[in-house]
Amino acid sequence: MNRLSSLVAATLLLSACSATTGDLGSVAPPPPSEQPSIELPSSEPTPGQSGGPVATPGQSAGPTDETTTIRAYFFLGSFVDNAGLVPVLREIPKTQAVGAAAMAALLAGPNDAELGARPAMYTTVPDGTRFLGLTIDTGVATVNLSKEFASGGGSASVLGRLAQVVYTLTQFPTIKTVTFELDGEPVSTFSGEGVVLDKPVGRSDYTDQLPAIFVDRPAWGGVLGNPARLVGVANVFEATFRVRILDGAGRALAAGPVMASCGTGCWGSFDATITYSIGKAGWGTLQVFEPSAKDGSRTNLTEYPVWLTP
């Protein structure tokens, strides 16, 4: 078997561990394996159609014994010049090749609900890009994509598509950084824009592709637990921003401040919880923003739909 075929055949196996409990659900552990592995990310089931509106961001009842939930990262547009990466959820048949499945979800692009949202979601990955294989070695994933991945677009598009791949693959705890191949050949300088890729790259290399307040959990269209848990990174004045949870009619259910570990010119992490009250499950909106020091208006606003739970 040649090198390219080996890469295509490569799979990422789930690690043998106890049940993985995420912010919004749990994934049953895979059977024991002696082979190299990566772990599934925390489960974030999408809401079902039962009891909810017909047209919804998510159309899944969440992971079962036969399915699991993975993430892909796309760009969410902005009406206030704060566009950036956000995660979306995809439910897939249970598989050990979760890395390959995540790449397939990324290359498929946003679904109709995401494309039709306000603001809309989009991808910078060029049409026709094909996934050719994936290997992993001591925390470094090598992803092999077809040459179309390097075609078209300016520097912003190039950096955006690299960031999408890096964030999608590093959702798995045992992948820390990524190297790229095109048609099986290692890449050190990417596209006609001359982007240098002479070493593995990770999430910290693409923070300029994030909104100022990047919520990694919950995902766009995902379930918001109660109390709600928000996890991500932010680069805001004095490391402080605010969160609001709105019901389907736009009424505020909860609001409060969140403090990141660093701010005013640096990226800091946050992991916060906020309790809200709602009579029955339904769609609502998560808002994160930075109050203006000048007049208190909302700046760096990011908002998207979430499924609220009593």
Coordinates of C-alpha atoms in Angstrom, one line a residue:
M1 CA 0.0 0.0 0.0
N2 CA 1.5 3.4 -1.0
R3 CA 1.9 6.3 1.4
L4 CA -1.2 8.1 0.2
S5 CA -3.4 5.0 0.5
S6 CA -2.1 4.5 4.0
L7 CA -3.1 8.0 4.9
V8 CA -6.6 7.6 3.4
A9 CA -7.0 4.4 5.4
A10 CA -5.8 5.8 8.7
T11 CA -8.3 6.2 11.4
L12 CA -8.3 7.8 14.8
L13 CA -9.4 5.3 17.5
L14 CA -11.2 6.3 20.6
S15 CA -9.4 5.7 23.9
A16 CA -10.5 3.2 26.5
C17 CA -11.8 5.2 29.4
S18 CA -14.7 5.7 31.7
A19 CA -17.9 7.3 30.4
T20 CA -17.1 10.8 29.1
T21 CA -19.4 13.3 30.6
G22 CA -19.7 16.7 28.9
D23 CA -21.4 19.9 29.7
L24 CA -24.7 18.8 28.2
G25 CA -24.7 15.0 28.2
S26 CA -22.5 11.9 28.1
V27 CA -20.9 9.5 25.6
A28 CA -20.6 5.8 26.4
P29 CA -17.0 4.6 26.5
P30 CA -15.7 2.7 23.5
P31 CA -14.4 -0.9 23.9
P32 CA -10.8 -1.3 25.2
S33 CA -8.1 -1.0 22.6
E34 CA -4.4 -1.3 22.6
Q35 CA -4.0 0.9 19.5
P36 CA -3.0 4.6 19.5
S37 CA -6.1 6.7 20.1
I38 CA -7.7 10.1 20.5
E39 CA -10.6 10.9 22.8
L40 CA -14.0 12.1 21.9
P41 CA -14.7 15.7 22.9
S42 CA -17.3 16.5 25.6
S43 CA -20.8 15.6 24.4
E44 CA -23.1 18.4 23.4
P45 CA -26.3 16.8 22.2
T46 CA -28.5 18.9 19.8
P47 CA -32.1 19.2 20.6
G48 CA -34.8 17.1 19.1
Q49 CA -37.8 18.1 17.1
S50 CA -40.2 16.9 19.7
G51 CA -41.7 19.9 21.6
G52 CA -39.7 22.4 19.5
P53 CA -40.3 24.4 16.4
V54 CA -40.2 22.7 13.0
A55 CA -37.4 24.9 11.6
T56 CA -34.6 24.7 14.1
P57 CA -30.8 25.1 14.0
G58 CA -30.4 21.5 15.2
Q59 CA -32.5 18.6 14.1
S60 CA -31.1 15.8 16.2
A61 CA -32.2 14.1 19.4
G62 CA -28.5 13.9 20.5
P63 CA -26.1 11.1 20.7
T64 CA -27.3 7.5 21.3
D65 CA -25.7 4.2 21.5
E66 CA -25.4 4.3 17.7
T67 CA -24.4 7.9 17.3
T68 CA -22.0 10.5 18.7
T69 CA -21.7 14.2 18.4
I70 CA -18.7 16.0 16.9
R71 CA -17.9 19.6 16.1
A72 CA -16.9 21.6 13.1
Y73 CA -15.8 25.3 13.1
F74 CA -17.2 27.9 10.8
F75 CA -17.3 31.7 10.6
L76 CA -20.3 33.5 12.1
G77 CA -20.8 36.8 10.4
S78 CA -21.5 39.9 12.4
F79 CA -23.5 43.1 12.1
V80 CA -21.0 44.9 14.4
D81 CA -17.7 44.0 12.8
N82 CA -17.0 41.1 15.2
A83 CA -17.1 38.0 12.9
G84 CA -15.1 35.0 13.9
L85 CA -15.1 31.2 14.4
V86 CA -17.8 29.4 16.2
P87 CA -18.4 25.7 16.8
V88 CA -21.4 23.8 15.4
L89 CA -22.5 20.3 16.2
R90 CA -22.9 17.3 13.9
E91 CA -24.4 14.0 15.0
I92 CA -22.8 11.1 13.2
P93 CA -23.0 7.3 13.3
K94 CA -20.8 5.9 16.0
T95 CA -17.3 5.4 14.6
Q96 CA -13.7 5.1 15.8
A97 CA -12.6 7.4 12.9
V98 CA -13.9 10.6 14.6
G99 CA -11.1 12.7 13.3
A100 CA -11.9 11.8 9.7
A101 CA -15.6 12.4 10.5
A102 CA -14.9 15.8 11.9
M103 CA -13.0 16.7 8.7
A104 CA -15.8 15.5 6.6
A105 CA -18.3 17.7 8.5
L106 CA -16.0 20.7 8.0
L107 CA -15.6 20.2 4.3
A108 CA -19.4 19.7 3.9
G109 CA -19.8 23.3 5.1
P110 CA -22.6 25.0 7.0
N111 CA -26.1 23.5 6.7
D112 CA -29.2 25.4 5.4
A113 CA -30.2 26.6 8.9
E114 CA -26.7 28.0 9.5
L115 CA -26.5 29.6 6.1
G116 CA -29.9 31.2 6.5
A117 CA -29.3 32.5 10.1
R118 CA -28.9 36.2 10.9
P119 CA -26.0 36.7 11.0
A120 CA -25.3 33.9 8.6
M121 CA -22.5 31.4 8.9
Y122 CA -19.9 30.7 6.2
T123 CA -16.8 28.8 5.4
T124 CA -13.5 29.9 3.9
V125 CA -12.6 26.3 2.8
P126 CA -12.6 26.3 -1.1
D127 CA -15.1 24.2 -3.0
G128 CA -13.8 20.9 -4.2
T129 CA -11.4 20.4 -1.3
R130 CA -11.1 16.7 -0.6
F131 CA -10.0 15.0 2.6
L132 CA -7.2 12.4 1.8
G133 CA -6.1 11.2 5.2
L134 CA -5.1 11.8 8.8
T135 CA -2.3 10.6 11.0
I136 CA -1.4 11.4 14.6
D137 CA 1.8 11.2 16.5
T138 CA 2.4 12.4 20.1
G139 CA -0.1 15.2 19.9
V140 CA 0.6 16.3 16.3
A141 CA -2.0 15.6 13.7
T142 CA -1.0 15.5 10.0
V143 CA -3.9 16.2 7.7
N144 CA -3.7 15.5 4.0
L145 CA -6.0 17.6 1.8
S146 CA -6.3 17.9 -1.9
K147 CA -4.6 20.8 -3.7
E148 CA -7.8 22.7 -4.0
F149 CA -7.5 23.6 -0.3
A150 CA -4.7 26.1 -1.3
S151 CA -6.6 27.6 -4.2
G152 CA -8.1 31.1 -4.4
G153 CA -8.8 33.8 -1.8
G154 CA -6.6 36.4 -0.3
S155 CA -4.6 36.2 3.0
A156 CA -7.7 36.5 5.1
S157 CA -9.3 33.6 3.4
V158 CA -6.1 31.5 3.7
L159 CA -5.7 32.1 7.4
G160 CA -9.4 31.5 7.9
R161 CA -9.4 28.0 6.3
L162 CA -6.2 27.0 8.2
A163 CA -7.9 28.1 11.5
Q164 CA -11.0 26.1 10.7
V165 CA -9.0 22.9 10.2
V166 CA -6.9 23.5 13.3
Y167 CA -9.8 24.3 15.6
T168 CA -11.8 21.3 14.2
L169 CA -9.0 18.8 14.8
T170 CA -7.9 20.2 18.2
Q171 CA -11.4 19.6 19.7
F172 CA -9.9 16.2 20.5
P173 CA -7.8 16.3 23.7
T174 CA -4.9 14.3 22.3
I175 CA -4.4 16.6 19.3
K176 CA -2.6 19.8 20.3
T177 CA -1.1 20.9 17.0
V178 CA -1.6 20.3 13.2
T179 CA 0.7 20.0 10.2
F180 CA -0.6 20.1 6.6
E181 CA 0.0 18.1 3.5
L182 CA -1.4 18.7 0.0
D183 CA -1.9 15.7 -2.2
G184 CA 0.5 13.8 0.1
E185 CA 3.3 16.4 0.0
P186 CA 4.3 18.3 3.2
V187 CA 3.6 22.0 3.2
S188 CA 6.0 24.6 4.4
T189 CA 4.7 27.7 2.5
F190 CA 1.0 27.7 1.9
S191 CA -0.7 29.1 -1.2
G192 CA 0.3 32.2 -3.2
E193 CA -0.1 34.3 -0.1
G194 CA 3.2 32.9 1.2
V195 CA 1.8 31.8 4.6
V196 CA 4.6 30.0 6.4
L197 CA 3.8 26.6 7.9
D198 CA 7.3 25.4 8.8
K199 CA 6.2 23.9 12.1
P200 CA 3.0 22.5 13.7
V201 CA 0.4 25.1 14.4
G202 CA -2.2 25.2 17.2
R203 CA -5.1 27.3 18.4
S204 CA -3.0 30.0 19.8
D205 CA -1.6 30.7 16.3
Y206 CA -5.1 31.7 15.0
T207 CA -6.6 33.8 17.8
D208 CA -6.9 36.6 15.2
Q209 CA -9.7 34.5 13.6
L210 CA -11.8 34.6 16.7
P211 CA -14.4 37.1 17.9
A212 CA -13.2 39.1 20.9
I213 CA -15.3 36.8 23.1
F214 CA -15.1 33.2 21.8
V215 CA -17.5 30.8 23.4
D216 CA -16.4 27.3 22.7
R217 CA -19.2 25.7 24.8
P218 CA -22.1 25.8 24.2
A219 CA -21.9 25.5 20.4
W220 CA -24.1 27.4 18.0
G221 CA -27.5 25.6 18.0
G222 CA -26.5 23.4 21.0
V223 CA -28.2 22.7 24.3
L224 CA -27.7 25.2 27.0
G225 CA -27.7 23.4 30.3
N226 CA -29.2 24.9 33.5
P227 CA -27.2 26.3 35.1
A228 CA -25.6 27.3 31.9
R229 CA -21.9 26.7 31.6
L230 CA -19.8 28.9 29.3
V231 CA -16.3 28.0 28.3
G232 CA -14.0 29.8 26.0
V233 CA -11.4 32.6 25.7
A234 CA -11.7 36.4 25.5
N235 CA -9.5 39.5 24.8
V236 CA -11.5 42.3 26.4
F237 CA -10.9 45.4 28.5
E238 CA -9.9 44.5 32.1
A239 CA -10.8 40.9 31.3
T240 CA -14.5 41.5 31.9
F241 CA -17.5 40.9 29.7
R242 CA -21.2 40.2 30.2
V243 CA -23.5 37.4 29.2
R244 CA -27.3 37.5 28.6
I245 CA -29.7 34.6 28.1
L246 CA -32.9 35.5 26.2
D247 CA -36.0 33.4 25.7
G248 CA -37.7 32.9 22.3
A249 CA -39.5 36.2 22.6
G250 CA -36.3 38.1 23.3
R251 CA -37.0 38.6 27.1
A252 CA -33.9 38.4 29.3
L253 CA -33.9 35.4 31.6
A254 CA -30.5 36.0 33.1
A255 CA -27.6 38.3 32.9
G256 CA -24.3 38.8 34.6
P257 CA -20.6 39.5 34.4
V258 CA -17.8 37.0 33.4
M259 CA -14.2 37.4 34.2
A260 CA -11.5 35.9 32.0
S261 CA -8.0 35.0 33.2
C262 CA -6.4 37.8 31.2
G263 CA -7.5 40.9 29.3
T264 CA -6.7 44.3 27.8
G265 CA -4.4 43.1 25.0
C266 CA -4.1 39.4 26.0
W267 CA -6.3 36.3 25.6
G268 CA -7.6 34.8 28.8
S269 CA -9.7 31.7 29.4
F270 CA -13.1 31.6 31.2
D271 CA -15.3 28.9 32.6
A272 CA -18.4 30.4 34.1
T273 CA -21.9 29.3 35.1
I274 CA -25.2 31.2 35.2
T275 CA -28.6 30.0 36.3
Y276 CA -31.8 31.0 34.4
S277 CA -35.4 30.2 34.8
I278 CA -37.8 29.0 32.1
G279 CA -41.0 27.0 32.3
K280 CA -40.4 24.6 29.4
A281 CA -37.6 23.8 26.9
G282 CA -37.4 25.9 23.8
W283 CA -35.2 28.0 21.6
G284 CA -33.6 31.1 23.0
T285 CA -30.5 33.3 22.4
L286 CA -27.1 33.4 24.0
Q287 CA -25.4 36.9 24.0
V288 CA -21.9 37.8 25.1
F289 CA -20.6 41.3 24.8
E290 CA -18.3 44.0 26.3
P291 CA -20.0 47.1 27.7
S292 CA -18.4 50.2 26.2
A293 CA -16.4 52.2 28.7
K294 CA -17.6 55.4 27.0
D295 CA -21.4 55.0 27.1
G296 CA -22.2 51.4 28.2
S297 CA -23.4 50.3 24.8
R298 CA -22.7 46.7 23.7
T299 CA -19.5 46.2 21.8
N300 CA -17.9 43.0 20.6
L301 CA -21.3 41.4 20.6
T302 CA -21.7 37.7 19.6
E303 CA -25.1 36.0 19.7
Y304 CA -26.6 32.8 18.5
P305 CA -29.4 30.3 19.1
V306 CA -29.3 27.8 21.9
W307 CA -31.8 25.3 23.2
L308 CA -32.9 26.3 26.7
T309 CA -33.7 23.8 29.4
P310 CA -35.8 24.1 32.6

